[in-house]
mmCIF file of C-alpha atoms and ligand atoms in Angstrom:
data_model
loop_
_atom_site.group_PDB
_atom_site.id
_atom_site.type_symbol
_atom_site.label_atom_id
_atom_site.label_comp_id
_atom_site.label_asym_id
_atom_site.label_seq_id
_atom_site.Cartn_x
_atom_site.Cartn_y
_atom_site.Cartn_z
ATOM 1 C CA MET A 1 -10.054 2.310 36.037
ATOM 2 C CA THR A 2 -10.829 4.344 32.923
ATOM 3 C CA ASN A 3 -14.566 4.705 32.476
ATOM 4 C CA ILE A 4 -15.528 4.794 28.805
ATOM 5 C CA ALA A 5 -18.626 6.021 26.990
ATOM 6 C CA VAL A 6 -19.224 4.932 23.410
ATOM 7 C CA LEU A 7 -21.317 7.006 21.011
ATOM 8 C CA VAL A 8 -22.858 4.981 18.207
ATOM 9 C CA SER A 9 -25.390 5.189 15.388
ATOM 10 C CA GLY A 10 -25.401 1.728 13.822
ATOM 11 C CA ARG A 11 -24.394 -1.910 13.935
ATOM 12 C CA GLY A 12 -21.695 -1.462 16.570
ATOM 13 C CA SER A 13 -19.035 -3.914 15.466
ATOM 14 C CA ASN A 14 -16.307 -1.601 16.759
ATOM 15 C CA LEU A 15 -18.181 -1.290 20.051
ATOM 16 C CA GLN A 16 -18.177 -5.095 20.136
ATOM 17 C CA ALA A 17 -14.412 -5.165 19.582
ATOM 18 C CA ILE A 18 -13.949 -2.869 22.582
ATOM 19 C CA ILE A 19 -16.337 -4.918 24.740
ATOM 20 C CA ASP A 20 -14.508 -8.130 23.790
ATOM 21 C CA SER A 21 -11.124 -6.583 24.557
ATOM 22 C CA ILE A 22 -12.326 -5.653 28.024
ATOM 23 C CA GLU A 23 -13.912 -9.021 28.654
ATOM 24 C CA ASN A 24 -10.837 -10.972 27.561
ATOM 25 C CA GLY A 25 -8.566 -8.870 29.759
ATOM 26 C CA TYR A 26 -6.683 -7.037 26.979
ATOM 27 C CA LEU A 27 -8.118 -3.671 28.022
ATOM 28 C CA MET A 28 -8.205 -2.596 31.658
ATOM 29 C CA ALA A 29 -11.210 -0.311 31.451
ATOM 30 C CA ARG A 30 -14.967 -0.390 31.748
ATOM 31 C CA ILE A 31 -17.769 0.903 29.550
ATOM 32 C CA GLY A 32 -20.106 3.016 31.693
ATOM 33 C CA ILE A 33 -22.606 3.838 28.981
ATOM 34 C CA VAL A 34 -23.402 3.508 25.283
ATOM 35 C CA ILE A 35 -25.401 6.342 23.745
ATOM 36 C CA SER A 36 -27.049 6.170 20.329
ATOM 37 C CA ASP A 37 -28.688 8.879 18.263
ATOM 38 C CA VAL A 38 -30.549 6.184 16.297
ATOM 39 C CA VAL A 39 -33.407 4.379 18.004
ATOM 40 C CA ASP A 40 -32.856 0.913 16.537
ATOM 41 C CA ALA A 41 -29.065 0.896 16.337
ATOM 42 C CA TYR A 42 -27.919 -2.700 16.821
ATOM 43 C CA ALA A 43 -25.089 -1.327 18.950
ATOM 44 C CA LEU A 44 -27.657 -0.708 21.720
ATOM 45 C CA THR A 45 -28.628 -4.394 21.678
ATOM 46 C CA ARG A 46 -24.981 -5.411 21.844
ATOM 47 C CA ALA A 47 -24.442 -3.173 24.889
ATOM 48 C CA LYS A 48 -27.477 -4.545 26.711
ATOM 49 C CA LYS A 49 -26.380 -8.134 26.025
ATOM 50 C CA HIS A 50 -23.235 -7.339 27.979
ATOM 51 C CA GLY A 51 -25.039 -5.604 30.834
ATOM 52 C CA ILE A 52 -23.951 -2.137 29.750
ATOM 53 C CA GLU A 53 -26.311 0.810 30.158
ATOM 54 C CA ALA A 54 -27.617 1.656 26.677
ATOM 55 C CA VAL A 55 -29.458 4.882 25.986
ATOM 56 C CA PHE A 56 -31.163 6.260 22.904
ATOM 57 C CA LEU A 57 -31.127 10.061 22.868
ATOM 58 C CA ASP A 58 -33.355 11.429 20.133
ATOM 59 C CA PRO A 59 -31.626 14.381 18.457
ATOM 60 C CA THR A 60 -34.881 15.522 16.862
ATOM 61 C CA GLY A 61 -36.091 16.517 20.305
ATOM 62 C CA PHE A 62 -33.437 19.256 20.567
ATOM 63 C CA ALA A 63 -33.349 22.601 18.776
ATOM 64 C CA SER A 64 -29.573 22.658 18.257
ATOM 65 C CA ARG A 65 -26.433 20.532 18.380
ATOM 66 C CA GLU A 66 -25.441 22.407 21.528
ATOM 67 C CA LEU A 67 -28.624 21.479 23.371
ATOM 68 C CA TYR A 68 -28.351 17.855 22.255
ATOM 69 C CA GLU A 69 -24.759 17.626 23.404
ATOM 70 C CA LYS A 70 -25.636 19.232 26.752
ATOM 71 C CA GLU A 71 -28.056 16.356 27.260
ATOM 72 C CA VAL A 72 -25.381 13.822 26.251
ATOM 73 C CA LEU A 73 -23.046 15.525 28.694
ATOM 74 C CA LYS A 74 -25.502 15.061 31.563
ATOM 75 C CA PHE A 75 -25.304 11.296 31.051
ATOM 76 C CA LEU A 76 -21.506 11.380 30.749
ATOM 77 C CA LYS A 77 -21.175 13.376 33.958
ATOM 78 C CA ALA A 78 -23.648 11.204 35.836
ATOM 79 C CA GLN A 79 -21.538 8.181 34.886
ATOM 80 C CA LYS A 80 -18.233 9.975 35.597
ATOM 81 C CA ILE A 81 -16.958 9.172 32.107
ATOM 82 C CA ASP A 82 -13.232 9.745 31.445
ATOM 83 C CA LEU A 83 -12.970 8.817 27.772
ATOM 84 C CA LEU A 84 -15.395 9.166 24.894
ATOM 85 C CA LEU A 85 -15.195 6.805 21.916
ATOM 86 C CA LEU A 86 -16.987 7.447 18.650
ATOM 87 C CA ALA A 87 -17.771 4.140 16.966
ATOM 88 C CA GLY A 88 -19.805 4.663 13.842
ATOM 89 C CA TYR A 89 -21.363 7.794 15.352
ATOM 90 C CA MET A 90 -22.792 9.686 12.392
ATOM 91 C CA ARG A 91 -22.896 13.179 13.908
ATOM 92 C CA ILE A 92 -20.362 15.942 13.948
ATOM 93 C CA VAL A 93 -19.080 16.529 17.459
ATOM 94 C CA GLY A 94 -19.608 20.147 18.485
ATOM 95 C CA LYS A 95 -17.992 22.575 20.895
ATOM 96 C CA THR A 96 -19.940 21.394 23.933
ATOM 97 C CA LEU A 97 -18.483 17.890 23.920
ATOM 98 C CA LEU A 98 -15.127 18.964 22.500
ATOM 99 C CA SER A 99 -14.483 21.398 25.324
ATOM 100 C CA ALA A 100 -15.790 19.104 28.071
ATOM 101 C CA TYR A 101 -13.649 16.228 26.763
ATOM 102 C CA LYS A 102 -10.660 17.990 25.236
ATOM 103 C CA ASN A 103 -8.134 15.399 23.983
ATOM 104 C CA ARG A 104 -10.331 12.685 25.453
ATOM 105 C CA ILE A 105 -12.439 11.808 22.393
ATOM 106 C CA LEU A 106 -11.255 9.155 19.921
ATOM 107 C CA ASN A 107 -12.684 8.117 16.578
ATOM 108 C CA ILE A 108 -12.127 5.260 14.126
ATOM 109 C CA HIS A 109 -12.251 6.130 10.448
ATOM 110 C CA PRO A 110 -12.160 3.577 7.588
ATOM 111 C CA ALA A 111 -9.463 5.280 5.493
ATOM 112 C CA LEU A 112 -5.852 6.324 5.763
ATOM 113 C CA LEU A 113 -6.419 9.922 6.830
ATOM 114 C CA PRO A 114 -5.973 12.635 5.735
ATOM 115 C CA ALA A 115 -7.097 10.886 2.541
ATOM 116 C CA PHE A 116 -10.808 10.277 2.191
ATOM 117 C CA PRO A 117 -12.430 11.945 5.204
ATOM 118 C CA GLY A 118 -16.217 11.992 5.468
ATOM 119 C CA LEU A 119 -18.791 9.435 4.434
ATOM 120 C CA HIS A 120 -18.258 6.184 2.490
ATOM 121 C CA ALA A 121 -14.506 6.474 2.811
ATOM 122 C CA GLN A 122 -13.851 2.910 1.662
ATOM 123 C CA LYS A 123 -15.822 3.470 -1.559
ATOM 124 C CA GLN A 124 -14.153 6.855 -2.086
ATOM 125 C CA ALA A 125 -10.755 5.128 -1.853
ATOM 126 C CA PHE A 126 -11.796 2.188 -4.032
ATOM 127 C CA ASP A 127 -13.281 4.436 -6.738
ATOM 128 C CA HIS A 128 -10.172 6.590 -6.659
ATOM 129 C CA GLY A 129 -8.134 3.526 -7.557
ATOM 130 C CA VAL A 130 -5.800 3.472 -4.578
ATOM 131 C CA LYS A 131 -3.566 0.427 -4.220
ATOM 132 C CA VAL A 132 -3.393 0.710 -0.450
ATOM 133 C CA ALA A 133 -6.362 1.559 1.762
ATOM 134 C CA GLY A 134 -6.770 1.233 5.512
ATOM 135 C CA CYS A 135 -8.096 2.720 8.715
ATOM 136 C CA THR A 136 -7.142 5.360 11.270
ATOM 137 C CA VAL A 137 -7.744 5.967 14.964
ATOM 138 C CA HIS A 138 -7.406 9.639 15.807
ATOM 139 C CA PHE A 139 -8.182 12.222 18.447
ATOM 140 C CA VAL A 140 -11.291 14.221 17.640
ATOM 141 C CA ASP A 141 -11.047 17.964 17.258
ATOM 142 C CA GLU A 142 -13.086 20.580 15.393
ATOM 143 C CA ALA A 143 -11.850 19.453 11.966
ATOM 144 C CA LEU A 144 -13.907 16.655 10.381
ATOM 145 C CA ASP A 145 -11.836 13.447 10.671
ATOM 146 C CA GLY A 146 -8.880 15.762 11.145
ATOM 147 C CA GLY A 147 -7.454 15.382 14.663
ATOM 148 C CA PRO A 148 -4.004 14.006 15.570
ATOM 149 C CA ILE A 149 -3.467 10.440 14.358
ATOM 150 C CA ILE A 150 -2.863 7.691 16.917
ATOM 151 C CA LEU A 151 -2.681 4.482 14.866
ATOM 152 C CA GLN A 152 -3.178 3.450 11.249
ATOM 153 C CA LYS A 153 -3.292 0.115 9.509
ATOM 154 C CA CYS A 154 -2.872 -0.549 5.780
ATOM 155 C CA VAL A 155 -4.957 -2.915 3.716
ATOM 156 C CA GLU A 156 -3.870 -3.794 0.193
ATOM 157 C CA VAL A 157 -6.495 -3.311 -2.505
ATOM 158 C CA ARG A 158 -6.978 -6.515 -4.494
ATOM 159 C CA GLY A 159 -7.628 -6.387 -8.213
ATOM 160 C CA ASP A 160 -10.496 -8.863 -7.952
ATOM 161 C CA GLY A 161 -12.201 -7.106 -5.042
ATOM 162 C CA THR A 162 -15.127 -4.684 -4.782
ATOM 163 C CA ALA A 163 -15.728 -1.653 -2.577
ATOM 164 C CA ASP A 164 -17.707 -3.922 -0.242
ATOM 165 C CA THR A 165 -15.051 -6.616 0.093
ATOM 166 C CA LEU A 166 -12.487 -3.889 0.685
ATOM 167 C CA ALA A 167 -14.706 -2.393 3.416
ATOM 168 C CA ASP A 168 -14.937 -5.827 5.077
ATOM 169 C CA ARG A 169 -11.176 -6.267 5.031
ATOM 170 C CA ILE A 170 -10.673 -2.756 6.430
ATOM 171 C CA LEU A 171 -13.222 -3.467 9.171
ATOM 172 C CA GLU A 172 -11.206 -6.476 10.343
ATOM 173 C CA GLN A 173 -8.258 -4.158 10.904
ATOM 174 C CA GLU A 174 -10.453 -1.532 12.599
ATOM 175 C CA HIS A 175 -11.365 -4.134 15.183
ATOM 176 C CA LYS A 176 -7.673 -4.584 15.959
ATOM 177 C CA ILE A 177 -6.397 -1.026 16.031
ATOM 178 C CA TYR A 178 -9.287 0.556 17.938
ATOM 179 C CA PRO A 179 -8.776 -1.562 21.074
ATOM 180 C CA GLU A 180 -5.010 -1.097 20.642
ATOM 181 C CA ALA A 181 -5.368 2.708 20.576
ATOM 182 C CA VAL A 182 -7.749 2.686 23.539
ATOM 183 C CA LYS A 183 -5.249 0.562 25.456
ATOM 184 C CA LEU A 184 -2.529 3.143 24.762
ATOM 185 C CA PHE A 185 -4.861 5.880 26.005
ATOM 186 C CA VAL A 186 -5.868 4.120 29.205
ATOM 187 C CA GLU A 187 -2.234 3.316 29.924
ATOM 188 C CA ASN A 188 -1.475 7.028 29.575
ATOM 189 C CA ARG A 189 0.973 6.376 26.755
ATOM 190 C CA LEU A 190 -0.274 8.964 24.248
ATOM 191 C CA CYS A 191 1.371 12.337 24.180
ATOM 192 C CA ILE A 192 -0.041 14.944 21.781
ATOM 193 C CA GLU A 193 2.670 17.217 20.388
ATOM 194 C CA GLY A 194 1.010 19.588 17.933
ATOM 195 C CA ARG A 195 -0.317 17.454 15.084
ATOM 196 C CA LYS A 196 1.709 14.471 16.193
ATOM 197 C CA VAL A 197 0.955 11.808 18.734
ATOM 198 C CA ARG A 198 4.018 10.354 20.406
ATOM 199 C CA ILE A 199 3.555 6.863 21.750
ATOM 200 C CA ILE A 200 5.417 6.361 24.996
ATOM 201 C CA SER A 201 6.922 2.880 25.140
HETATM 202 C C1 LIG B 301 -16.796 1.818 10.723
HETATM 203 O O1 LIG B 301 -16.369 1.534 9.414
HETATM 204 C C2 LIG B 301 -16.044 3.012 11.264
HETATM 205 O O2 LIG B 301 -14.743 3.109 10.797
HETATM 206 C C3 LIG B 301 -16.875 4.167 10.754
HETATM 207 O O3 LIG B 301 -18.208 3.717 10.831
HETATM 208 C C4 LIG B 301 -18.245 2.299 10.761
HETATM 209 C C5 LIG B 301 -18.951 1.832 11.981
HETATM 210 O O4 LIG B 301 -19.136 0.447 11.993
HETATM 211 N N1 LIG B 301 -16.624 5.366 11.515
HETATM 212 P P1 LIG B 301 -19.621 -0.264 13.316
HETATM 213 O O5 LIG B 301 -20.944 0.398 13.723
HETATM 214 O O6 LIG B 301 -18.567 -0.096 14.356
HETATM 215 O O7 LIG B 301 -19.824 -1.700 12.925
#
């Protein structure tokens, strides 16, 4: 069974969606560990509530990204982790993790990439005046929010909405497509062909 680690920094609603999908039998996988770079991330509480090992690793205790990631890697190796999920993890993933987990790191981003990478993507999209927003699950590579796209979901922008209500409506879709993408991964149905991800039916 695929053994997953989830890296988080905040409230962990996407982590929760993955936990729920495992517990209700949609996803045949387990979460071996949740690691946070933020001491009071609510995601850690969520993990513990479900009996999942939850670890805070303080990045300020390490002189470089490389040293921090080497420490993260120790935990991943100890748990024999196969797949790494970023779920609201607010750090750039560096070479150490990228090479140890090549094509085995996924991220959820709250915009239709390649539009609006980076922070506050929902507000960027809203302020830009887009009519259609959405979210993306993609493989993580060295480009910020730039790896091959696995799944996307559109959300229509409503005239009477705000950036916050749009973000809420996007989040609902995130909670659907992230478990869906993870399911495709664990079932070995994702084939990366250059920039494209072919889904094997
Ligand atoms: C989500 O909007 C996700 O797309 C982005 O960060 C946010 C994390 O939310 N990468 P949560 O911690 O999963 O609730």
